[in-house]
CSV table of C-alpha atoms in Angstrom, one decimal:
chain,number,residue,atom,x,y,z
A,1,MET,CA,0.0,0.0,0.0
A,2,ARG,CA,1.4,3.5,-1.0
A,3,THR,CA,0.6,5.3,2.1
A,4,TYR,CA,2.0,8.6,0.7
A,5,ARG,CA,1.3,9.9,-2.7
A,6,GLY,CA,1.4,13.7,-3.0
A,7,SER,CA,-1.5,15.6,-4.3
A,8,THR,CA,-1.2,18.5,-6.8
A,9,PRO,CA,-4.5,20.2,-7.3
A,10,LEU,CA,-5.3,21.2,-10.9
A,11,ALA,CA,-8.0,23.5,-9.9
A,12,ALA,CA,-7.6,26.5,-7.6
A,13,LEU,CA,-10.2,25.9,-4.9
A,14,SER,CA,-10.9,28.2,-2.0
A,15,VAL,CA,-10.8,25.5,0.6
A,16,THR,CA,-9.7,27.3,3.7
A,17,ALA,CA,-13.1,28.9,4.5
A,18,VAL,CA,-14.9,25.6,3.5
A,19,THR,CA,-12.8,23.6,6.0
A,20,ALA,CA,-13.2,26.1,8.7
A,21,ALA,CA,-17.0,26.1,8.3
A,22,LEU,CA,-17.0,22.3,8.4
A,23,LEU,CA,-14.9,22.2,11.6
A,24,ALA,CA,-17.4,24.6,13.2
A,25,GLY,CA,-20.3,22.4,12.1
A,26,ALA,CA,-21.7,24.9,9.6
A,27,ALA,CA,-22.4,24.6,5.9
A,28,PRO,CA,-19.5,25.7,3.8
A,29,PRO,CA,-19.9,29.2,2.3
A,30,GLY,CA,-21.4,29.3,-1.1
A,31,THR,CA,-22.6,25.7,-1.1
A,32,ALA,CA,-26.0,26.0,0.6
A,33,ALA,CA,-27.9,25.5,-2.7
A,34,ALA,CA,-25.7,22.8,-4.1
A,35,SER,CA,-27.3,19.5,-4.9
A,36,ALA,CA,-25.4,16.3,-4.3
A,37,GLY,CA,-27.8,14.0,-6.0
A,38,PRO,CA,-28.1,12.6,-9.6
A,39,ALA,CA,-29.1,16.0,-11.0
A,40,SER,CA,-25.7,17.6,-10.0
A,41,ALA,CA,-24.4,19.6,-12.9
A,42,LEU,CA,-20.7,19.5,-13.5
A,43,SER,CA,-19.3,22.7,-15.0
A,44,TRP,CA,-16.3,21.5,-17.0
A,45,ARG,CA,-13.4,23.8,-17.8
A,46,PRO,CA,-10.1,23.1,-19.6
A,47,CYS,CA,-7.2,22.1,-17.4
A,48,ALA,CA,-4.7,20.3,-19.6
A,49,GLN,CA,-1.2,20.1,-18.1
A,50,GLU,CA,2.1,19.8,-19.8
A,51,GLY,CA,2.8,16.2,-20.4
A,52,GLY,CA,-0.8,15.2,-19.7
A,53,PRO,CA,-3.5,14.2,-22.1
A,54,ALA,CA,-4.8,16.7,-24.5
A,55,GLY,CA,-8.3,18.0,-23.8
A,56,GLN,CA,-8.3,17.2,-20.1
A,57,GLU,CA,-11.1,19.0,-18.2
A,58,CYS,CA,-11.7,19.7,-14.5
A,59,ALA,CA,-14.8,20.4,-12.4
A,60,GLU,CA,-16.0,20.4,-8.8
A,61,LEU,CA,-18.5,17.9,-7.5
A,62,PRO,CA,-20.6,18.7,-4.4
A,63,VAL,CA,-21.1,15.7,-2.0
A,64,PRO,CA,-22.6,15.5,1.5
A,65,LEU,CA,-20.2,15.7,4.4
A,66,ASP,CA,-22.4,13.0,5.9
A,67,HIS,CA,-24.2,10.7,3.4
A,68,ARG,CA,-26.8,10.0,6.1
A,69,ASP,CA,-27.7,13.7,5.9
A,70,PRO,CA,-27.8,14.5,2.2
A,71,ASP,CA,-29.3,17.9,2.7
A,72,GLY,CA,-26.7,18.9,5.3
A,73,PRO,CA,-23.2,20.5,4.8
A,74,ARG,CA,-21.4,19.8,1.6
A,75,LEU,CA,-17.8,19.1,0.5
A,76,SER,CA,-16.4,19.9,-2.9
A,77,LEU,CA,-14.5,17.2,-4.7
A,78,ALA,CA,-12.1,17.9,-7.6
A,79,VAL,CA,-12.9,15.8,-10.6
A,80,THR,CA,-11.4,15.4,-14.0
A,81,ARG,CA,-12.1,13.8,-17.4
A,82,VAL,CA,-10.5,13.1,-20.7
A,83,MET,CA,-13.2,12.5,-23.3
A,84,SER,CA,-13.0,9.7,-25.8
A,85,ASP,CA,-11.2,10.8,-29.0
A,86,ARG,CA,-13.1,8.1,-31.0
A,87,PRO,CA,-16.8,8.9,-30.2
A,88,ASP,CA,-18.1,6.5,-32.8
A,89,GLU,CA,-16.4,3.6,-30.9
A,90,ARG,CA,-16.9,5.0,-27.4
A,91,ARG,CA,-18.2,2.3,-25.1
A,92,GLY,CA,-18.4,4.1,-21.7
A,93,THR,CA,-16.5,5.8,-18.9
A,94,LEU,CA,-13.4,4.4,-17.2
A,95,LEU,CA,-12.7,5.6,-13.6
A,96,VAL,CA,-9.1,5.7,-12.4
A,97,ILE,CA,-9.0,5.0,-8.6
A,98,ALA,CA,-5.8,6.2,-7.1
A,99,GLY,CA,-3.9,4.5,-4.3
A,100,GLY,CA,-3.1,5.9,-0.9
A,101,PRO,CA,-5.2,6.5,1.0
A,102,GLY,CA,-5.1,10.0,-0.1
A,103,GLY,CA,-3.8,9.6,-3.7
A,104,SER,CA,-5.0,12.1,-6.2
A,105,GLY,CA,-7.2,10.6,-9.0
A,106,VAL,CA,-6.9,14.0,-10.8
A,107,ARG,CA,-3.2,13.7,-10.8
A,108,GLN,CA,-3.2,10.1,-11.8
A,109,VAL,CA,-5.4,10.8,-14.8
A,110,THR,CA,-2.9,13.6,-15.8
A,111,GLU,CA,0.0,11.2,-15.5
A,112,THR,CA,-1.5,8.0,-17.0
A,113,GLY,CA,-4.4,9.2,-19.1
A,114,GLN,CA,-2.4,9.4,-22.3
A,115,ALA,CA,-1.1,5.9,-22.0
A,116,LEU,CA,-4.5,4.6,-20.9
A,117,ARG,CA,-6.2,6.3,-23.8
A,118,ARG,CA,-3.7,4.8,-26.2
A,119,ALA,CA,-3.9,1.3,-24.7
A,120,THR,CA,-7.7,1.3,-24.9
A,121,GLY,CA,-7.9,2.9,-28.4
A,122,GLY,CA,-9.8,5.9,-27.1
A,123,ARG,CA,-12.9,3.8,-26.4
A,124,TYR,CA,-13.5,5.4,-23.0
A,125,ASP,CA,-14.0,8.8,-21.4
A,126,ILE,CA,-11.3,8.6,-18.7
A,127,VAL,CA,-12.2,10.1,-15.3
A,128,GLY,CA,-10.9,10.5,-11.8
A,129,LEU,CA,-11.5,12.4,-8.6
A,130,ASP,CA,-9.5,13.6,-5.6
A,131,PRO,CA,-10.9,11.9,-2.5
A,132,ARG,CA,-12.4,14.1,0.2
A,133,GLY,CA,-9.7,15.7,2.2
A,134,VAL,CA,-6.8,16.1,-0.2
A,135,GLY,CA,-5.7,17.5,-3.5
A,136,GLY,CA,-8.1,19.9,-5.1
A,137,SER,CA,-11.0,18.7,-2.9
A,138,THR,CA,-12.0,20.2,0.4
A,139,LYS,CA,-8.9,19.7,2.5
A,140,ALA,CA,-8.8,17.9,5.9
A,141,GLY,CA,-6.3,18.8,8.6
A,142,CYS,CA,-5.2,17.7,12.0
A,143,GLY,CA,-2.8,20.6,12.5
A,144,LEU,CA,0.1,18.2,13.2
A,145,GLU,CA,3.6,19.4,14.0
A,146,PRO,CA,6.0,19.0,11.1
A,147,GLU,CA,8.0,16.3,12.9
A,148,ASP,CA,4.9,14.2,13.3
A,149,ARG,CA,4.2,14.5,9.6
A,150,GLU,CA,7.5,13.0,8.5
A,151,LEU,CA,7.0,9.7,6.7
A,152,VAL,CA,9.6,7.9,8.8
A,153,ASN,CA,7.7,8.9,11.9
A,154,MET,CA,4.2,8.3,10.6
A,155,ARG,CA,5.3,4.8,9.7
A,156,SER,CA,6.3,4.2,13.4
A,157,TRP,CA,9.8,2.7,13.0
A,158,PRO,CA,11.0,1.3,16.3
A,159,GLY,CA,14.1,2.6,18.0
A,160,PRO,CA,17.5,1.1,17.1
A,161,ASP,CA,17.2,-1.3,20.0
A,162,GLY,CA,13.7,-2.3,19.1
A,163,SER,CA,12.1,0.0,21.7
A,164,ILE,CA,8.6,1.4,20.9
A,165,THR,CA,8.5,3.8,23.8
A,166,GLU,CA,9.0,6.9,21.6
A,167,ASN,CA,6.4,5.5,19.1
A,168,VAL,CA,3.8,5.2,21.9
A,169,THR,CA,4.4,8.8,22.9
A,170,ARG,CA,4.2,10.1,19.3
A,171,ALA,CA,1.1,7.9,18.4
A,172,ARG,CA,-0.8,9.2,21.4
A,173,ARG,CA,0.1,12.8,20.6
A,174,ILE,CA,-1.0,12.5,17.0
A,175,ALA,CA,-4.3,10.8,17.9
A,176,GLU,CA,-5.1,13.4,20.5
A,177,THR,CA,-4.2,16.3,18.1
A,178,CYS,CA,-6.5,14.8,15.4
A,179,ALA,CA,-9.3,14.3,17.9
A,180,ARG,CA,-9.0,18.0,19.0
A,181,ASN,CA,-8.6,19.5,15.5
A,182,GLY,CA,-9.9,17.1,12.8
A,183,GLY,CA,-13.7,17.7,13.3
A,184,ALA,CA,-16.5,16.2,11.2
A,185,LEU,CA,-14.5,16.1,8.0
A,186,LEU,CA,-11.8,13.9,9.6
A,187,ARG,CA,-14.5,11.6,10.9
A,188,SER,CA,-16.0,11.3,7.4
A,189,LEU,CA,-12.8,9.9,5.9
A,190,THR,CA,-13.6,6.2,5.2
A,191,THR,CA,-13.4,3.8,2.3
A,192,ALA,CA,-17.2,3.4,2.4
A,193,ASN,CA,-17.6,7.2,1.9
A,194,GLU,CA,-15.2,7.2,-0.9
A,195,ALA,CA,-17.3,4.5,-2.6
A,196,ARG,CA,-20.4,6.6,-2.0
A,197,ASP,CA,-18.7,9.7,-3.4
A,198,ILE,CA,-17.7,7.7,-6.5
A,199,ASP,CA,-21.4,6.7,-7.0
A,200,LEU,CA,-22.5,10.3,-6.9
A,201,PHE,CA,-19.8,11.1,-9.5
A,202,ARG,CA,-21.3,8.3,-11.6
A,203,GLN,CA,-24.7,9.9,-11.3
A,204,ALA,CA,-23.4,13.4,-12.1
A,205,LEU,CA,-21.8,12.0,-15.2
A,206,GLY,CA,-25.1,10.5,-16.3
A,207,GLU,CA,-23.7,7.0,-16.5
A,208,GLU,CA,-25.7,3.8,-15.6
A,209,LYS,CA,-22.4,1.9,-15.2
A,210,LEU,CA,-18.7,2.6,-14.7
A,211,SER,CA,-15.7,0.7,-15.7
A,212,ALA,CA,-12.7,1.1,-13.4
A,213,TRP,CA,-8.9,0.6,-12.9
A,214,GLY,CA,-8.0,0.7,-9.2
A,215,VAL,CA,-4.4,0.5,-8.1
A,216,SER,CA,-3.0,-0.4,-4.6
A,217,TYR,CA,-5.4,0.9,-2.0
A,218,GLY,CA,-7.6,1.7,-5.0
A,219,THR,CA,-8.2,-2.0,-5.3
A,220,TYR,CA,-9.9,-2.0,-1.9
A,221,VAL,CA,-12.0,1.0,-2.8
A,222,GLY,CA,-12.9,-0.7,-6.1
A,223,ALA,CA,-13.8,-3.9,-4.3
A,224,VAL,CA,-16.0,-2.0,-1.8
A,225,TYR,CA,-17.7,-0.1,-4.6
A,226,ALA,CA,-18.4,-3.4,-6.5
A,227,GLN,CA,-19.8,-4.9,-3.3
A,228,LYS,CA,-22.1,-1.9,-2.5
A,229,TYR,CA,-23.1,-1.0,-6.1
A,230,PRO,CA,-22.7,-4.2,-8.2
A,231,GLN,CA,-25.4,-3.1,-10.7
A,232,HIS,CA,-23.3,-0.1,-11.6
A,233,THR,CA,-20.1,-1.9,-12.4
A,234,ASP,CA,-19.1,-2.7,-16.0
A,235,ARG,CA,-15.4,-3.8,-16.6
A,236,TRP,CA,-13.6,-3.8,-13.3
A,237,VAL,CA,-9.7,-4.0,-13.0
A,238,LEU,CA,-8.0,-4.3,-9.6
A,239,ASP,CA,-4.2,-3.9,-9.8
A,240,SER,CA,-1.9,-4.7,-6.9
A,241,ASN,CA,-4.4,-6.0,-4.5
A,242,ASP,CA,-4.9,-5.5,-0.7
A,243,ASP,CA,-6.1,-8.2,1.6
A,244,PRO,CA,-9.8,-7.3,2.3
A,245,ASP,CA,-10.1,-9.1,5.6
A,246,PRO,CA,-12.7,-7.0,7.4
A,247,ALA,CA,-11.4,-7.9,10.8
A,248,ARG,CA,-8.1,-6.0,10.2
A,249,VAL,CA,-8.2,-4.2,6.9
A,250,ALA,CA,-5.4,-1.5,7.0
A,251,GLN,CA,-3.7,-3.0,10.1
A,252,GLY,CA,-3.3,-6.2,8.1
A,253,TRP,CA,-2.1,-4.3,5.0
A,254,LEU,CA,0.8,-2.8,6.9
A,255,ALA,CA,1.7,-6.1,8.6
A,256,ASN,CA,1.9,-7.8,5.1
A,257,MET,CA,4.6,-5.4,4.0
A,258,ALA,CA,7.2,-7.3,6.0
A,259,VAL,CA,6.6,-10.3,3.7
A,260,GLY,CA,6.3,-8.1,0.6
A,261,VAL,CA,9.8,-6.5,1.1
A,262,ASP,CA,11.3,-9.9,1.7
A,263,ASP,CA,9.7,-11.2,-1.5
A,264,ARG,CA,11.0,-8.3,-3.5
A,265,PHE,CA,14.5,-7.7,-2.1
A,266,PRO,CA,16.2,-10.6,-4.1
A,267,ASP,CA,15.4,-8.6,-7.3
A,268,PHE,CA,17.3,-5.7,-6.0
A,269,ALA,CA,20.2,-7.9,-4.8
A,270,ARG,CA,20.6,-9.4,-8.3
A,271,TRP,CA,20.5,-6.0,-9.8
A,272,ALA,CA,23.0,-4.5,-7.4
A,273,SER,CA,25.5,-7.4,-7.8
A,274,ASP,CA,25.3,-7.5,-11.6
A,275,PRO,CA,28.6,-6.7,-13.3
A,276,ALA,CA,26.8,-4.3,-15.5
A,277,ARG,CA,26.6,-2.0,-12.5
A,278,ASP,CA,30.4,-1.6,-12.5
A,279,ALA,CA,30.3,0.9,-15.3
A,280,GLU,CA,27.7,2.9,-13.3
A,281,GLY,CA,29.6,2.8,-10.0
A,282,LEU,CA,26.6,1.2,-8.4
A,283,ARG,CA,27.6,-2.4,-7.9
A,284,LEU,CA,27.3,-3.0,-4.2
A,285,ALA,CA,28.6,-6.6,-4.0
A,286,ARG,CA,30.1,-9.3,-6.1
A,287,ARG,CA,27.4,-11.8,-5.1
A,288,ALA,CA,23.6,-11.3,-4.7
A,289,GLY,CA,23.8,-13.0,-1.4
A,290,ASP,CA,26.1,-10.4,0.0
A,291,VAL,CA,23.8,-7.4,-0.7
A,292,ARG,CA,21.3,-8.1,2.1
A,293,PRO,CA,23.9,-8.3,4.9
A,294,LEU,CA,25.6,-5.2,3.5
A,295,VAL,CA,22.4,-3.1,3.7
A,296,LEU,CA,21.5,-4.5,7.2
A,297,ALA,CA,25.0,-3.6,8.5
A,298,LEU,CA,24.8,-0.1,7.0
A,299,ALA,CA,21.4,0.5,8.6
A,300,ALA,CA,22.8,-0.7,12.0
A,301,ARG,CA,25.8,1.7,11.6
A,302,LEU,CA,23.5,4.6,10.8
A,303,ASP,CA,21.5,3.7,13.9
A,304,ARG,CA,24.6,4.5,15.9
A,305,GLU,CA,26.1,7.3,13.7
A,306,PRO,CA,23.5,9.1,11.5
A,307,ARG,CA,24.9,11.0,8.5
A,308,GLU,CA,24.3,14.6,7.5
A,309,THR,CA,22.4,14.8,4.2
A,310,THR,CA,21.7,17.5,1.6
A,311,ALA,CA,18.4,18.1,3.3
A,312,PRO,CA,19.0,20.6,6.2
A,313,GLY,CA,18.3,19.2,9.5
A,314,VAL,CA,17.2,15.8,8.2
A,315,PRO,CA,20.0,13.2,8.9
A,316,LEU,CA,20.2,9.8,7.3
A,317,THR,CA,19.4,7.4,10.1
A,318,GLY,CA,19.1,3.7,10.0
A,319,ASN,CA,15.3,4.0,9.8
A,320,ARG,CA,15.5,6.5,7.0
A,321,LEU,CA,17.6,4.1,5.1
A,322,ARG,CA,15.1,1.3,5.8
A,323,GLN,CA,12.2,3.5,4.7
A,324,ALA,CA,14.2,4.5,1.5
A,325,LEU,CA,14.6,0.8,0.8
A,326,GLN,CA,10.9,0.2,1.2
A,327,LEU,CA,10.1,3.0,-1.3
A,328,ALA,CA,12.8,1.8,-3.8
A,329,MET,CA,11.3,-1.7,-3.9
A,330,GLU,CA,8.2,-0.3,-5.6
A,331,ASP,CA,9.8,0.2,-9.0
A,332,ASP,CA,13.0,-1.2,-10.8
A,333,ASP,CA,13.6,2.4,-11.9
A,334,SER,CA,14.2,3.3,-8.2
A,335,PHE,CA,17.0,0.8,-7.7
A,336,ALA,CA,19.8,3.1,-8.9
A,337,GLY,CA,18.7,5.9,-6.5
A,338,PHE,CA,18.8,3.6,-3.5
A,339,ALA,CA,22.2,2.1,-4.6
A,340,GLU,CA,23.5,5.7,-4.8
A,341,LEU,CA,22.2,6.4,-1.3
A,342,VAL,CA,23.9,3.2,0.0
A,343,ARG,CA,27.2,4.2,-1.7
A,344,ALA,CA,27.1,7.8,-0.3
A,345,ALA,CA,26.2,6.6,3.2
A,346,GLY,CA,29.3,4.4,3.2
A,347,ASP,CA,31.6,7.2,1.9
A,348,SER,CA,32.8,9.6,4.6
A,349,THR,CA,33.5,12.2,1.9
A,350,ALA,CA,30.1,12.2,0.4
A,351,LYS,CA,26.8,13.8,1.5
A,352,PRO,CA,23.8,11.5,0.9
A,353,VAL,CA,20.8,12.7,-1.0
A,354,LEU,CA,17.5,11.5,0.5
A,355,PRO,CA,14.5,10.6,-1.6
A,356,ALA,CA,12.0,13.5,-1.9
A,357,ALA,CA,9.5,11.7,0.3
A,358,LEU,CA,12.0,11.6,3.1
A,359,SER,CA,13.4,15.1,2.8
A,360,GLY,CA,10.7,16.9,4.8
A,361,PRO,CA,7.3,16.6,6.3
A,362,LEU,CA,4.2,15.6,4.3
A,363,PRO,CA,1.5,18.3,3.9
A,364,ASP,CA,-0.9,18.2,6.7
A,365,ALA,CA,-3.9,17.2,4.5
A,366,ASP,CA,-2.0,14.3,3.0
A,367,ALA,CA,-0.9,13.1,6.5
A,368,THR,CA,-4.4,13.5,7.9
A,369,VAL,CA,-6.1,11.5,5.1
A,370,ALA,CA,-3.5,8.8,5.1
A,371,MET,CA,-4.2,8.2,8.8
A,372,GLY,CA,-7.8,9.2,8.9
A,373,VAL,CA,-9.1,6.5,6.5
A,374,VAL,CA,-7.1,3.6,7.9
A,375,CYS,CA,-8.0,4.6,11.5
A,376,ASN,CA,-11.7,5.2,10.8
A,377,ASP,CA,-12.3,2.1,8.7
A,378,VAL,CA,-11.7,-0.5,11.5
A,379,ARG,CA,-10.8,-0.5,15.2
A,380,TRP,CA,-7.1,-1.4,15.5
A,381,ARG,CA,-6.3,-4.3,17.8
A,382,GLY,CA,-3.6,-4.7,20.4
A,383,THR,CA,-2.3,-3.4,23.7
A,384,VAL,CA,1.1,-1.7,24.1
A,385,PRO,CA,2.7,-5.0,25.6
A,386,GLU,CA,1.2,-7.0,22.7
A,387,TYR,CA,2.7,-4.5,20.1
A,388,ARG,CA,6.0,-4.7,21.9
A,389,ARG,CA,6.1,-8.5,21.6
A,390,ALA,CA,4.9,-8.4,18.0
A,391,VAL,CA,7.7,-5.9,17.0
A,392,ALA,CA,10.4,-8.1,18.7
A,393,ALA,CA,9.2,-11.2,16.8
A,394,ASP,CA,8.8,-9.4,13.5
A,395,ARG,CA,12.3,-7.8,13.8
A,396,ALA,CA,13.8,-11.2,14.1
A,397,ALA,CA,11.8,-12.7,11.3
A,398,HIS,CA,12.0,-9.8,8.9
A,399,PRO,CA,15.2,-7.7,9.6
A,400,LEU,CA,14.8,-5.5,6.5
A,401,THR,CA,11.7,-3.9,7.9
A,402,ALA,CA,12.8,-4.1,11.6
A,403,GLY,CA,9.4,-4.5,13.1
A,404,GLU,CA,7.8,-1.4,11.6
A,405,PRO,CA,4.9,-3.1,9.8
A,406,VAL,CA,3.4,-4.5,13.0
A,407,ASN,CA,4.1,-1.6,15.3
A,408,LEU,CA,1.5,0.6,16.8
A,409,ASN,CA,0.6,4.1,15.4
A,410,ALA,CA,-2.0,6.8,15.9
A,411,CYS,CA,-4.7,4.3,15.0
A,412,SER,CA,-3.9,2.3,18.1
A,413,PHE,CA,-5.1,5.3,20.2
A,414,TRP,CA,-7.8,6.7,17.9
A,415,LYS,CA,-10.5,8.5,19.8
A,416,ASP,CA,-13.5,7.8,17.5
A,417,ALA,CA,-14.9,4.3,17.0
A,418,PRO,CA,-15.6,3.3,13.4
A,419,ALA,CA,-19.0,4.7,12.3
A,420,GLU,CA,-19.9,1.5,10.5
A,421,GLU,CA,-18.6,-2.0,10.1
A,422,PRO,CA,-16.1,-2.6,7.3
A,423,VAL,CA,-17.6,-3.9,4.1
A,424,THR,CA,-17.2,-7.7,3.7
A,425,VAL,CA,-16.0,-8.4,0.1
A,426,ASN,CA,-17.6,-11.6,-1.2
A,427,ASP,CA,-18.5,-13.5,-4.3
A,428,ARG,CA,-22.1,-12.2,-4.7
A,429,GLY,CA,-22.4,-10.0,-7.8
A,430,PRO,CA,-21.6,-10.0,-11.5
A,431,SER,CA,-18.6,-11.9,-12.7
A,432,ASN,CA,-16.8,-8.9,-14.2
A,433,ILE,CA,-13.7,-8.3,-12.2
A,434,LEU,CA,-10.1,-8.9,-13.5
A,435,MET,CA,-7.3,-8.8,-10.9
A,436,ILE,CA,-3.7,-8.3,-11.9
A,437,GLN,CA,-0.9,-8.9,-9.4
A,438,GLY,CA,2.9,-9.1,-9.3
A,439,LEU,CA,4.4,-12.1,-7.6
A,440,ARG,CA,6.9,-9.9,-5.8
A,441,ASP,CA,5.0,-6.8,-4.7
A,442,PRO,CA,6.6,-5.1,-1.7
A,443,ASP,CA,3.5,-3.2,-0.7
A,444,THR,CA,0.6,-5.5,-1.4
A,445,PRO,CA,2.2,-8.9,-1.6
A,446,TYR,CA,1.0,-11.8,-3.6
A,447,SER,CA,0.0,-13.7,-0.4
A,448,GLY,CA,-2.5,-10.9,0.5
A,449,ALA,CA,-3.8,-10.7,-3.1
A,450,LEU,CA,-4.7,-14.3,-2.9
A,451,ARG,CA,-7.0,-13.4,0.0
A,452,MET,CA,-8.8,-10.8,-2.2
A,453,ARG,CA,-9.0,-13.5,-5.0
A,454,ALA,CA,-10.5,-16.0,-2.6
A,455,ALA,CA,-13.0,-13.4,-1.3
A,456,LEU,CA,-14.2,-12.5,-4.8
A,457,GLY,CA,-14.6,-16.2,-5.9
A,458,GLY,CA,-16.4,-16.6,-9.2
A,459,ARG,CA,-16.7,-12.8,-9.6
A,460,ALA,CA,-13.1,-12.5,-10.6
A,461,ARG,CA,-10.2,-13.9,-12.6
A,462,MET,CA,-6.6,-13.1,-11.7
A,463,VAL,CA,-3.6,-12.7,-13.9
A,464,ALA,CA,-0.4,-13.1,-11.9
A,465,VAL,CA,2.7,-11.5,-13.3
A,466,ASP,CA,6.2,-12.9,-12.7
A,467,ARG,CA,7.6,-9.5,-11.9
A,468,GLY,CA,8.5,-7.4,-8.9
A,469,GLY,CA,7.2,-3.9,-8.0
A,470,HIS,CA,4.0,-2.2,-7.1
A,471,GLY,CA,1.5,-1.4,-9.8
A,472,MET,CA,1.5,-3.8,-12.8
A,473,TYR,CA,-0.7,-2.5,-15.7
A,474,LEU,CA,1.2,-0.1,-17.9
A,475,ASP,CA,3.9,0.2,-15.2
A,476,ASN,CA,6.0,-2.6,-13.7
A,477,GLY,CA,4.1,-5.3,-15.7
A,478,ASN,CA,5.0,-7.1,-18.9
A,479,ALA,CA,3.5,-7.5,-22.3
A,480,CYS,CA,1.5,-10.5,-21.4
A,481,GLY,CA,-0.1,-8.8,-18.3
A,482,ASP,CA,-0.8,-5.6,-20.2
A,483,ARG,CA,-2.3,-7.5,-23.1
A,484,VAL,CA,-4.8,-9.5,-20.8
A,485,VAL,CA,-6.0,-6.3,-19.1
A,486,THR,CA,-6.2,-4.3,-22.4
A,487,THR,CA,-8.2,-7.1,-24.0
A,488,PHE,CA,-10.6,-7.1,-21.1
A,489,LEU,CA,-11.1,-3.4,-21.2
A,490,THR,CA,-11.6,-3.2,-24.9
A,491,THR,CA,-13.5,-6.4,-25.6
A,492,GLY,CA,-14.8,-7.6,-22.3
A,493,GLN,CA,-13.0,-11.0,-22.7
A,494,ARG,CA,-11.3,-12.4,-19.6
A,495,PRO,CA,-9.3,-15.6,-19.3
A,496,GLU,CA,-11.4,-18.6,-18.6
A,497,ARG,CA,-9.3,-19.3,-15.5
A,498,ASP,CA,-6.6,-17.6,-13.6
A,499,VAL,CA,-3.3,-17.3,-15.6
A,500,LEU,CA,0.4,-16.7,-14.9
A,501,CYS,CA,2.3,-14.3,-17.2
A,502,THR,CA,6.0,-15.0,-17.4
A,503,ASP,CA,7.1,-13.2,-20.6
């Protein structure tokens, strides 16, 4: 699961006053007459970006703050579309569901719309939305201190000796700050509400059905939507799948990452020991088996002696190295950057350059939504002593992630109980879902995807791709996997049974 994906709004929305009104319990200014039902009119305007698809348009969609009170306060969601360039062959609307929680669907359409339009032959209008709380939508906010918004702190890495004492203090502080400042908007951040918002978007578009491509956390959103609104699903693609176990949901997703990084690391070890790296100065070891102990030893040394970096006031610690590794495992293209970081960290004359995601705090809205959704969806389980024992066991079993995936965080001390039970994904509904999954995914591992596959039963087929990385279709995948998904989106044909793509 990509817990952090930055949001860059394409529309200039006046969200400060809206958020302030919501926190006070009042209707946002200028929205009292807005309708959130099927009759909502979307006022589209050009918003094409350099490098993005031609003809991209943006609009704002009003939705209820509380879907149980459709006539109450409203939020504004940023939405976007790229119209089919082959109207005679248009077959419908394809929704891009971003990962996260908190990923920007508007940005993802900007970044992938061109490739998606090309792959599908222009047969779809391609649409996306920024979930409530982030991007160009009405922004949420806990008012967290910058230090508490650093990814390496939000992810709750234990201390060098495995201690979680500092994590407990920080997690309590974050939970209390959010309870004090988050208000009704924070409490509304749930996967079920994102699915409800998507359905209002469908109605505003005038579509009876949507097709969809959900990635990472977006697969869970997509599965929840398909469970709640099966009659409105057309061709449904779930890419890099989360385990939908309703008893744990996000707590289980994080725990699974220890296995995912272990699954993926051998790909990096082979790359970093390949003689081809000599010419680049990035060969870390002569044998693949030596790369893992080298990285573990370096992390342990940085635990004791952090290194100054090019980011003022942000040292390279052992945990920042471990977090950088976790991020680098998502894409082969990131291997070189991590190898450079390892090289610089071991060179006393060099000053390491941190990945952008580790060079400073996340925006408050991004941090708030990333936590809010996973904390609101399900009550997190465990006492402090139980977390302490789990961290110790996980550090021994999975040294690369050092106990972080099973550690406590703000959700462990969240003040509000879930407003509703998590949706149970099951096999009741149309058989129109195609899953695609890498065998060595560091974030949503294959073992967790098999749980989604089992839950969906006859509703789905799955294409497993013998590749590493996070995000398969038009990304880390291969020609075979891309071909199966494209065929499904353009013709509706799925494999008769689950398949494995190796070429």
